[in-house]
Short mmCIF file of C-alpha atoms and ligand atoms in Angstrom, two decimals:
data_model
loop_
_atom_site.label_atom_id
_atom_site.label_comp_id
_atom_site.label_asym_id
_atom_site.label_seq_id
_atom_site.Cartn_x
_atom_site.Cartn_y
_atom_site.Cartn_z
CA UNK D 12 159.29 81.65 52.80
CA UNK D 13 158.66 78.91 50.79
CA UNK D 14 156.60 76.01 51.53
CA UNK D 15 157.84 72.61 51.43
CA UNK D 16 155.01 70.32 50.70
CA UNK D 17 153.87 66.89 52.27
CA UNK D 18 152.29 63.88 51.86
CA UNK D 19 150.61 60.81 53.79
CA UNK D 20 153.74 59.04 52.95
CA UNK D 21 156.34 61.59 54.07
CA UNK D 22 154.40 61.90 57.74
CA UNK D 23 154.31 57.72 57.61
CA UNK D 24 158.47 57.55 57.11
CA UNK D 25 158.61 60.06 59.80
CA UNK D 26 156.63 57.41 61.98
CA UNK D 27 158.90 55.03 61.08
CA UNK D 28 161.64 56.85 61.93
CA UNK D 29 160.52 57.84 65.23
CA UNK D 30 159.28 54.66 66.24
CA UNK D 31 156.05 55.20 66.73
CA UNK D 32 154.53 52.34 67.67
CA UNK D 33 150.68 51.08 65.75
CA UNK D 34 148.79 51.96 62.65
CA UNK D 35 148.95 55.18 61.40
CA UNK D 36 145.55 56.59 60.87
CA UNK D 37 145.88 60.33 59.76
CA UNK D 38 147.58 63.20 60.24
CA UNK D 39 148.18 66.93 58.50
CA UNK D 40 149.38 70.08 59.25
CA UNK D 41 149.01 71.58 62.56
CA UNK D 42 149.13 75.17 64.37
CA UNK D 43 149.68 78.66 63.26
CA UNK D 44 153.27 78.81 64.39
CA UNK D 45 155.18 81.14 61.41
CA UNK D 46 158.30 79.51 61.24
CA UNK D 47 158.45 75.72 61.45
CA UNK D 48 156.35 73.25 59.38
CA UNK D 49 153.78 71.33 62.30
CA UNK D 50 151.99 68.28 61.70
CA UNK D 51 149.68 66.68 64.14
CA UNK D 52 149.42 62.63 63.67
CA UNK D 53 147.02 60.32 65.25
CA UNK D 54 148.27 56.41 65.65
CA UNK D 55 145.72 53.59 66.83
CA UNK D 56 147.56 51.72 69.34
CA UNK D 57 146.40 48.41 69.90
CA UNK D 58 142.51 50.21 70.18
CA UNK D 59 143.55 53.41 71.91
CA UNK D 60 144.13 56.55 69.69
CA UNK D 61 147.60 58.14 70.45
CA UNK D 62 148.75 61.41 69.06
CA UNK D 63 151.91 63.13 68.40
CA UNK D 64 153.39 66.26 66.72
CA UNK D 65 156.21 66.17 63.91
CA UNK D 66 157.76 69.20 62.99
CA UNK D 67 159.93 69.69 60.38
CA UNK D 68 162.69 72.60 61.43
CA UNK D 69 162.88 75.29 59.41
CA UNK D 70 166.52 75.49 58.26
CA UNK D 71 166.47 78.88 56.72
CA UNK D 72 166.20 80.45 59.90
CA UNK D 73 167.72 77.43 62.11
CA UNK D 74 171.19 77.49 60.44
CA UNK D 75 172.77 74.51 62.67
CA UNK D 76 169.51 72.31 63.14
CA UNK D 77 172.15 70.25 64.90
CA UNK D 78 173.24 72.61 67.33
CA UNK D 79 169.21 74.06 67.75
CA UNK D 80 168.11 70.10 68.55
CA UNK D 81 171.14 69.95 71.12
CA UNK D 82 169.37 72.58 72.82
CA UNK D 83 165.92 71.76 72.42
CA UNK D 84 166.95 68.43 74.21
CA UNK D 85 168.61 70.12 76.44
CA UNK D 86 166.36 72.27 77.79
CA UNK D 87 163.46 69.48 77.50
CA UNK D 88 165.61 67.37 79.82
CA UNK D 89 166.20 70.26 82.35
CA UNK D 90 162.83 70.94 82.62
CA UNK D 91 161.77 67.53 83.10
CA UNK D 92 164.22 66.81 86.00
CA UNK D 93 161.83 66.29 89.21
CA UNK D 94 160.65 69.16 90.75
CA UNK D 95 161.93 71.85 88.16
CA UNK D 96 158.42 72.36 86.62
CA UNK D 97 154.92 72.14 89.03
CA UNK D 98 152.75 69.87 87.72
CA UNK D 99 149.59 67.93 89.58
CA UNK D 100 150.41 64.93 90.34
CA UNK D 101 149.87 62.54 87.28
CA UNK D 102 150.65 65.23 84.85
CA UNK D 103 154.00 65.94 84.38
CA UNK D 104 154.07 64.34 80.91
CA UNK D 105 151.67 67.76 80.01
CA UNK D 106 153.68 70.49 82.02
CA UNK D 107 157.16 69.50 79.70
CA UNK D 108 157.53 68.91 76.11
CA UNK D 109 158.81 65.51 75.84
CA UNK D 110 160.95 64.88 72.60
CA UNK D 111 160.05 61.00 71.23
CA UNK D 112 164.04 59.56 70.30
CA UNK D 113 164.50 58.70 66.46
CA UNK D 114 165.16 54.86 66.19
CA UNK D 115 168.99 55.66 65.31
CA UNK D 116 169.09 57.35 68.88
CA UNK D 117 169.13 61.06 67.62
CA UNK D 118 166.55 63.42 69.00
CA UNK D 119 165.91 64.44 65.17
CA UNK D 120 165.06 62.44 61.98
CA UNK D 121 167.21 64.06 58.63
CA UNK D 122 164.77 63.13 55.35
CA UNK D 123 166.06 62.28 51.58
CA UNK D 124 166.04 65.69 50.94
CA UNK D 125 167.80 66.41 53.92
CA UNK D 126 165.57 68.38 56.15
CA UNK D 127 165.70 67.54 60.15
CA UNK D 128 162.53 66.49 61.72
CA UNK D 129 161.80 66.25 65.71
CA UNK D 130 158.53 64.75 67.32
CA UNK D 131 156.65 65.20 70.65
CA UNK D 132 154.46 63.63 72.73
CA UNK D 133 151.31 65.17 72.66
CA UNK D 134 149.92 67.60 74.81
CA UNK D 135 146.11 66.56 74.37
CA UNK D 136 143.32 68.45 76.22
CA UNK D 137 145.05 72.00 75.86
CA UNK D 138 145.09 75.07 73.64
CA UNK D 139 146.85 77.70 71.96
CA UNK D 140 145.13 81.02 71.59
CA UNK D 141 146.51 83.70 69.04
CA UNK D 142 144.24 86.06 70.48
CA UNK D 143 142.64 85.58 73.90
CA UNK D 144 139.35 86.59 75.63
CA UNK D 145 139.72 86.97 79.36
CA UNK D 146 142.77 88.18 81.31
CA UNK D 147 143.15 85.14 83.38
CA UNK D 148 144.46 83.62 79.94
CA UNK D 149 147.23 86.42 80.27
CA UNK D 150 147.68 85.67 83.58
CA UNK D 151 148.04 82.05 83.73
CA UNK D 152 150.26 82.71 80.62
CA UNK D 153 152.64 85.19 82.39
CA UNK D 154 153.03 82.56 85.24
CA UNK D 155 154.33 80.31 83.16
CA UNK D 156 157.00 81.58 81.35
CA UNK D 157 158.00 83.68 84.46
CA UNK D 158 158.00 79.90 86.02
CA UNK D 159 160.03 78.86 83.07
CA UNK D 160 162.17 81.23 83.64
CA UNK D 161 162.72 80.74 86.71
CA UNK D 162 163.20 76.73 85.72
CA UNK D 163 165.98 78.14 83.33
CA UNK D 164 167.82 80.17 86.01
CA UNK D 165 170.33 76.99 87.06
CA UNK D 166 170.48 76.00 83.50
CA UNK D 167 174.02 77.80 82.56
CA UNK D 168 174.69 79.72 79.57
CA UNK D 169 177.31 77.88 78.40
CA UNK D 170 175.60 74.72 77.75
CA UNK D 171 173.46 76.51 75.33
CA UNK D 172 174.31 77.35 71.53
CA UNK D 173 172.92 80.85 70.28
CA UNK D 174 170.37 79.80 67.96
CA UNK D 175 169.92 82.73 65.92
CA UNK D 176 172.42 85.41 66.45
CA UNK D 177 171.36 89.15 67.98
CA UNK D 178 167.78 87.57 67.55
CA UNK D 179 166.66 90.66 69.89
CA UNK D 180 169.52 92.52 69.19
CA UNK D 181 166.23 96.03 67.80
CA UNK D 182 169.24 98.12 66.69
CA UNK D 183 170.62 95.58 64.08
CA UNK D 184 166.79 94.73 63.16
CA UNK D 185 166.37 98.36 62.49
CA UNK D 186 169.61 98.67 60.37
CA UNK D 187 168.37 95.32 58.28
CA UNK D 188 165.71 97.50 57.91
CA UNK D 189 167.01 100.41 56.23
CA UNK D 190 169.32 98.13 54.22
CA UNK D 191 165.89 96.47 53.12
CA UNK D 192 164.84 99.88 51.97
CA UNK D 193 167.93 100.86 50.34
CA UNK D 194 167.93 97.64 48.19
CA UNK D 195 163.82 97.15 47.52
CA UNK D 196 164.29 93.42 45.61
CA UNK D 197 160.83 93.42 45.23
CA UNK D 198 159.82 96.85 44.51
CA UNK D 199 157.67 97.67 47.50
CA UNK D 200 158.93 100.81 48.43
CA UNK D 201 155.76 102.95 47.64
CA UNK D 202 152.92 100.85 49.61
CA UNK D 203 155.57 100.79 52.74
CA UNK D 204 156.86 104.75 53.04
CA UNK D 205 154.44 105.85 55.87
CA UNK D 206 155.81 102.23 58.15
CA UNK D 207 159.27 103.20 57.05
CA UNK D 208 158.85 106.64 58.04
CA UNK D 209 157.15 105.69 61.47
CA UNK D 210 160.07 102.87 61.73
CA UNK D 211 162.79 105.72 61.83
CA UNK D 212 160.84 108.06 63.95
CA UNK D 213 161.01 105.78 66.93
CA UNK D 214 164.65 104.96 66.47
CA UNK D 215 165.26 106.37 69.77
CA UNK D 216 163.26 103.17 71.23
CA UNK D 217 165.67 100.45 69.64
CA UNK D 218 168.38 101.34 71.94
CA UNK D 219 166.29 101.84 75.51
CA UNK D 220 166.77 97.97 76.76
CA UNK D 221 170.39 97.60 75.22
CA UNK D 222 171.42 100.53 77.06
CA UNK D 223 170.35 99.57 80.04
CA UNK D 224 172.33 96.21 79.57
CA UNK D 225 175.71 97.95 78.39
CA UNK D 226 175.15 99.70 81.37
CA UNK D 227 175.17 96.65 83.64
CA UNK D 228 171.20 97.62 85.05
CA UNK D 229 170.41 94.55 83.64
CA UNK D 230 171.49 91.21 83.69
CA UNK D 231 171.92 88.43 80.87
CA UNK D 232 169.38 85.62 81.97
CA UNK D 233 168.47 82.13 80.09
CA UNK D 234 165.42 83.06 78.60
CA UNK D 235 162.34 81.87 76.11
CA UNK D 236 163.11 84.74 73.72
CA UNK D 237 159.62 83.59 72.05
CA UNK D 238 156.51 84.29 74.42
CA UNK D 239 153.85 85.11 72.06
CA UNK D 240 150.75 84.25 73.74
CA UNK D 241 150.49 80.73 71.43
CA UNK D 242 153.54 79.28 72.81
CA UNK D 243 151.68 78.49 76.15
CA UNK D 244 148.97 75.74 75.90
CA UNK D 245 146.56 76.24 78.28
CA UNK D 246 143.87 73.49 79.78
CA UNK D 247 141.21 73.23 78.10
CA UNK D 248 139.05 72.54 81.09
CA UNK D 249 140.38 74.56 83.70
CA UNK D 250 142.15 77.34 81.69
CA UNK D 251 145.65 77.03 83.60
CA UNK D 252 148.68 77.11 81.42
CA UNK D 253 149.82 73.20 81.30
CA UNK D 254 153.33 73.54 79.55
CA UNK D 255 155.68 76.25 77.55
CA UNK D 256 156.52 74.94 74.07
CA UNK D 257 158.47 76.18 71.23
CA UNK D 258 161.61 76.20 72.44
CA UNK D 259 163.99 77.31 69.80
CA UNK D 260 164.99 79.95 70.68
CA UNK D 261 165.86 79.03 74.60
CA UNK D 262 169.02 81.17 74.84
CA UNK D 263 170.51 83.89 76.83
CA UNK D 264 168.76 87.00 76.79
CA UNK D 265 166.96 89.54 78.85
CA UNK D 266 164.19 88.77 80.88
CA UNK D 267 162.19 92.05 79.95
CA UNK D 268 161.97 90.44 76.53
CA UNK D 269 160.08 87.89 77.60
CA UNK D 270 157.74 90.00 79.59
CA UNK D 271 157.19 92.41 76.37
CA UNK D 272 156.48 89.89 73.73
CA UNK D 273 153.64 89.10 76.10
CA UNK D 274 152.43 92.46 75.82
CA UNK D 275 152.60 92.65 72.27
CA UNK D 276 150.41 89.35 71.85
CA UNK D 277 148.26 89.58 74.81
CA UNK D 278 147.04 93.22 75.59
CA UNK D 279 145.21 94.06 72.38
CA UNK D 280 141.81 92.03 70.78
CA UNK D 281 143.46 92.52 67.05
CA UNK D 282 144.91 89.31 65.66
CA UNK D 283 148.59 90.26 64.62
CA UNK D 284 147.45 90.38 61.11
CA UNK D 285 144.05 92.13 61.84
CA UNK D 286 143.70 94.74 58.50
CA UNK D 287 141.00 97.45 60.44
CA UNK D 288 143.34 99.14 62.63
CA UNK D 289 140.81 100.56 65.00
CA UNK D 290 140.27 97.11 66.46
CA UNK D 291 143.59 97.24 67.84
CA UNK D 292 143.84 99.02 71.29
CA UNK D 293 145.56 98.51 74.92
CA UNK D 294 143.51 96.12 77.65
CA UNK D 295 145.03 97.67 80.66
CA UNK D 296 143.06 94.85 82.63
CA UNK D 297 145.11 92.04 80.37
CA UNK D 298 148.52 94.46 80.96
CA UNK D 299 147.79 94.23 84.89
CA UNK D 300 146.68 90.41 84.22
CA UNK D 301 150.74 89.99 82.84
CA UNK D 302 152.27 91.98 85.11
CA UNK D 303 150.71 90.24 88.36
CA UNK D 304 151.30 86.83 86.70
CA UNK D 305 154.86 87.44 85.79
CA UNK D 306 156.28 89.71 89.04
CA UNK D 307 154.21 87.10 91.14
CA UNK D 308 156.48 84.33 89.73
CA UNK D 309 159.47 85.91 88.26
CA UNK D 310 159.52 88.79 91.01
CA UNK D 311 161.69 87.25 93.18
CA UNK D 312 164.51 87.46 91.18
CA UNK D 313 164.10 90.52 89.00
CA UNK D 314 165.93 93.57 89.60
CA UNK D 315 164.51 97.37 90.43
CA UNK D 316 165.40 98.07 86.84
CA UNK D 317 163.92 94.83 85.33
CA UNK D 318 160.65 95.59 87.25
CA UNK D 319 160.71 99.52 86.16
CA UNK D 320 160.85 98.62 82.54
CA UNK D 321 158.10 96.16 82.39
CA UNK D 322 155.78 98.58 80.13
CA UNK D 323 158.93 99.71 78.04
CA UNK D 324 159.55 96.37 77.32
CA UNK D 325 156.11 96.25 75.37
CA UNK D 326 156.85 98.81 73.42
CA UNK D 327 160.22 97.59 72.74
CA UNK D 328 159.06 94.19 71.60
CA UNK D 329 156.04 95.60 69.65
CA UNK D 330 158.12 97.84 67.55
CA UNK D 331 160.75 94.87 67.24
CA UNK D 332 158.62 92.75 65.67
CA UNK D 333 157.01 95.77 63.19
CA UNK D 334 160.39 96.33 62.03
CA UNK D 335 161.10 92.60 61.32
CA UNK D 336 157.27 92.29 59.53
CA UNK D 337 158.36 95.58 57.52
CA UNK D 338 161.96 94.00 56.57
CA UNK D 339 160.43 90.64 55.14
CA UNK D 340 157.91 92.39 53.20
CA UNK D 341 160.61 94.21 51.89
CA UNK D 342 162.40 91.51 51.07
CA UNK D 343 160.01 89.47 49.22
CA UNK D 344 158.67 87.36 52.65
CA UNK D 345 161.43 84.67 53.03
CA UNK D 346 161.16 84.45 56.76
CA UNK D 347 157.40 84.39 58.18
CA UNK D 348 155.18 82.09 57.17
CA UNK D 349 152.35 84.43 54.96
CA UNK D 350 148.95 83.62 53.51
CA UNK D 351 148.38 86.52 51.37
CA UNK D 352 150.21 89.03 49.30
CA UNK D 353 150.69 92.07 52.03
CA UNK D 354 150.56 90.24 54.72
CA UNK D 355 153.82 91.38 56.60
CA UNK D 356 152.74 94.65 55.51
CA UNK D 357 149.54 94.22 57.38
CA UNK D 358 151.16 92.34 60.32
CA UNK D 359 153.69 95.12 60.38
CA UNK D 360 150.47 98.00 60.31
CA UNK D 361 149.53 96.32 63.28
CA UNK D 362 152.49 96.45 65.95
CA UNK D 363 152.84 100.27 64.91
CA UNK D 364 149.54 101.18 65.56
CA UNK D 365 149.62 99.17 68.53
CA UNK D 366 152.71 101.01 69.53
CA UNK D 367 150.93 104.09 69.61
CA UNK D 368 148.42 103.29 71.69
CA UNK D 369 150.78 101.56 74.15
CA UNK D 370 152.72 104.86 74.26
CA UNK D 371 149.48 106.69 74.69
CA UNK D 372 148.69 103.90 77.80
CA UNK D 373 152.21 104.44 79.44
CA UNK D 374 151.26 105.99 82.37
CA UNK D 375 148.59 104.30 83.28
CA UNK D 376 150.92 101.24 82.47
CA UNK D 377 153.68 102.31 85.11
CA UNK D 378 151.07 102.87 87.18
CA UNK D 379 149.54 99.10 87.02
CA UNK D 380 153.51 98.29 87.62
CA UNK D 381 153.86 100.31 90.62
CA UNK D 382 150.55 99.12 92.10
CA UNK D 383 152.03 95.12 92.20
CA UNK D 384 155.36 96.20 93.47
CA UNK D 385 153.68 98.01 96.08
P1 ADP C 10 156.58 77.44 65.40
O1 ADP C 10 158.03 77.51 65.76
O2 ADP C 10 156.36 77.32 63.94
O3 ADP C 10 155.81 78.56 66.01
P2 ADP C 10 155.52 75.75 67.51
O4 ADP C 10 156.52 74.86 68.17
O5 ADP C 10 155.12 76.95 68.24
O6 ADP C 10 156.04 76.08 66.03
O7 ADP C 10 154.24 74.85 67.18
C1 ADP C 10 153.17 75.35 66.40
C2 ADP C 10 151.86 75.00 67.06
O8 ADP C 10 151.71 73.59 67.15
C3 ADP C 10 151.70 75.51 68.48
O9 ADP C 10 151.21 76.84 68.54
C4 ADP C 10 150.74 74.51 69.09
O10 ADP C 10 149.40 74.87 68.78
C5 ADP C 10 151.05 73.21 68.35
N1 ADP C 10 151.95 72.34 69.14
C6 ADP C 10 153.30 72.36 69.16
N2 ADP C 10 153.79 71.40 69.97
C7 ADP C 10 152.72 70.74 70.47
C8 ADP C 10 152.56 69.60 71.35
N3 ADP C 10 153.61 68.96 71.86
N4 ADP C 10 151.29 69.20 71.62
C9 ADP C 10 150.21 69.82 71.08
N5 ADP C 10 150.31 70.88 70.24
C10 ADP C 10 151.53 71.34 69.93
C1 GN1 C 11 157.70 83.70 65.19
O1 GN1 C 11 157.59 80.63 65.79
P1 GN1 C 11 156.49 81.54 66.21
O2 GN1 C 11 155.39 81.65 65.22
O3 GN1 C 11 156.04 81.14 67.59
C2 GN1 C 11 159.09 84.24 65.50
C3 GN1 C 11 159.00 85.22 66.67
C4 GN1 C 11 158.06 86.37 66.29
C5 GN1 C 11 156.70 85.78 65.94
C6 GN1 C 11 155.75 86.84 65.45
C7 GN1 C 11 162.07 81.95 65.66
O4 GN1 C 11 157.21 83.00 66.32
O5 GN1 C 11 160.28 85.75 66.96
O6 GN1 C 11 157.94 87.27 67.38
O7 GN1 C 11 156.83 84.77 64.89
N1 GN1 C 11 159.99 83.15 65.83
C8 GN1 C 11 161.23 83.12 65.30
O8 GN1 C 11 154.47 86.33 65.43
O9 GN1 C 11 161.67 84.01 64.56
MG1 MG C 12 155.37 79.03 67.99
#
């Protein structure tokens, strides 16, 4: 994609435009989040330093920024309403994102140029982890976003605008694929062909959840639709998950897509764009870490097929994600965020090795799943 660029005096206006109250002191990008431009600013108010986050929405992939920020508030001010999320007492402005109003009484900010900005309180004293290093960090993950879903369960459907159409929809990803392929903008057929070939030799796997929901087994639910492991910031002193963030993408969906894109982010030591494939291998101890975290607060209302396809769903969302990688490449990288010239290639190299292995691991996987459920 390209980058938009910044300046001291672009993050002041935004200040301004939010309200924020005191001098502004600094402030500068923020986060490794692929799609939406973060900035972190710090404000002395009247002797106290006060942080918040601006982000400005990326509009290529957020077509109605309007519609996205109707939900983002939306599902902010669900959250928020007492008792929906568990916080300790003191802390509930950490446990929900909490948008800051623009002075005209939006929840966004629109710039000369015309981009929509948004800003948050916050959340100080927590972390995000790309990759993490103990599987209570995947288990305090999976309880929140199986709490969050839960949260979302009286939050209707209807209320909600589809943010990015068939966003896990791995049969139409697979087909942009091949259409990719078939029109190579950028000529990078030839460093691509073995991904491409591995892409259609798991084609079988694209259908497995949307089957299953055709079928009736399994039910539309409001879901996150985005838990890598770095949408959950987790305290910094006592290592439970304080609050679920990145909310775009808060639509309906199926649960198990939730649970997989946990896999996909939590089981293996690689970074996502790790480029020495033999780092990347299945932690059944992080898997089991997931599964307890997620059936112990999502259980309640899953179904016998939900439960049954918790390790499926890994492999689902691991190859989902290749296949998008493997698309942008091929079409010159105008979606994720990159830092280097392959690096969807390399991000891609990584969810298809790490598909392997999880295949390899899938018995030992349903056996973790059985074990909870017992
Ligand atoms: P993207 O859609 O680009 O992934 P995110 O909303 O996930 O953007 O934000 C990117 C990163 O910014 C997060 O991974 C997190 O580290 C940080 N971040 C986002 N919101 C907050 C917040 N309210 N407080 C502190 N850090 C935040
Ligand atoms: C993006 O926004 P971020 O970085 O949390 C993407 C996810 C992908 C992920 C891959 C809206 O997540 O769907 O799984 O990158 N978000 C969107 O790392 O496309
Ligand atoms: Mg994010």
């Amino acid at each position: 994609m390209i980058r938009r660029t910044w300046t001291r005096e672009l993050l002041v206006r935004a200040g301004e435009a939010f309200g924020l109250f005191g001098e502004y002191i600094d402030g500068g990008p923020y986060g490794t989040g692929h799609i939406n431009d973060t900035f972190a600013v710090t404000y002395d108010q009247a002797g106290t330093r006060v942080r918040y986050v601006h982000q400005r929405v990326n509009s290529n992939v957020f077509r109605d920024p309007v519609a996205l920020m109707e939900n983002v508030a939306r599902v902010c001010r669900h959250a928020s309403e007492s008792g929906r999320v568990e916080a300790p007492p003191g802390d509930r402005s950490r446990s929900v994102l909490t948008l800051v109003p623009a002075k005209q009484g939006e929840s966004y900010w629109v710039d000369e140029v015309g981009d929509f900005w948004r800003t948050y309180l916050f959340i100080e004293h927590a972390a995000t982890h790309d990759v993490i290093a103990a599987p209570v960090q995947a288990y305090q993950a999976a309880r929140a976003f199986g709490r969050f879903q839960a949260m979302l369960a009286d939050l209707p459907a209807d209320h909600l605008h589809e943010t990015i159409p068939d966003f896990h929809h791995t049969r139409k990803r697979l087909a942009a694929l091949k259409r990719a392929a078939k029109a190579d903008v950028c000529d990078r057929l030839a460093p691509a062909r073995s991904e491409l070939e591995f892409a259609g030799s798991r084609e079988s796997l694209a259908g497995v959840l949307l089957e299953l929901h055709e079928a009736g087994a399994i039910p539309t639910r409001v879901t996150h639709n985005d838990t890598k492991l770095n949408n959950v910031m987790l305290d910094e002193t006592s290592g439970e998950a304080v609050c679920v963030i990145d909310l775009d993408t808060v639509m309906p969906g199926l649960s198990l897509y939730d649970f997989g894109d946990m896999v996909r982010t939590a089981v293996s030591p690689a970074a996502e764009d790790e480029t020495d494939l033999s780092h990347v291998r299945v932690r059944p101890e992080y898997f089991e870490a997931l599964a307890r975290g997620f059936v112990e607060t999502a259980g309640e209302f899953l179904c016998p097929a939900e439960r049954k396809h918790l390790p499926t769903a890994g492999m689902l969302l691991t190859y989902e994600n290749g296949l998008r990688f493997l698309t942008d490449y091929l079409c010159g990288d105008t979606y994720f965020k990159t830092s280097r010239p392959h690096h969807n290639l390399d991000r891609c190299r990584v969810q298809f090795e790490l598909l392997r292995r999880l295949e390899e691991a899938s018995d030992e996987l349903h056996r973790i799943v059985d074990s909870i459920q017992a």
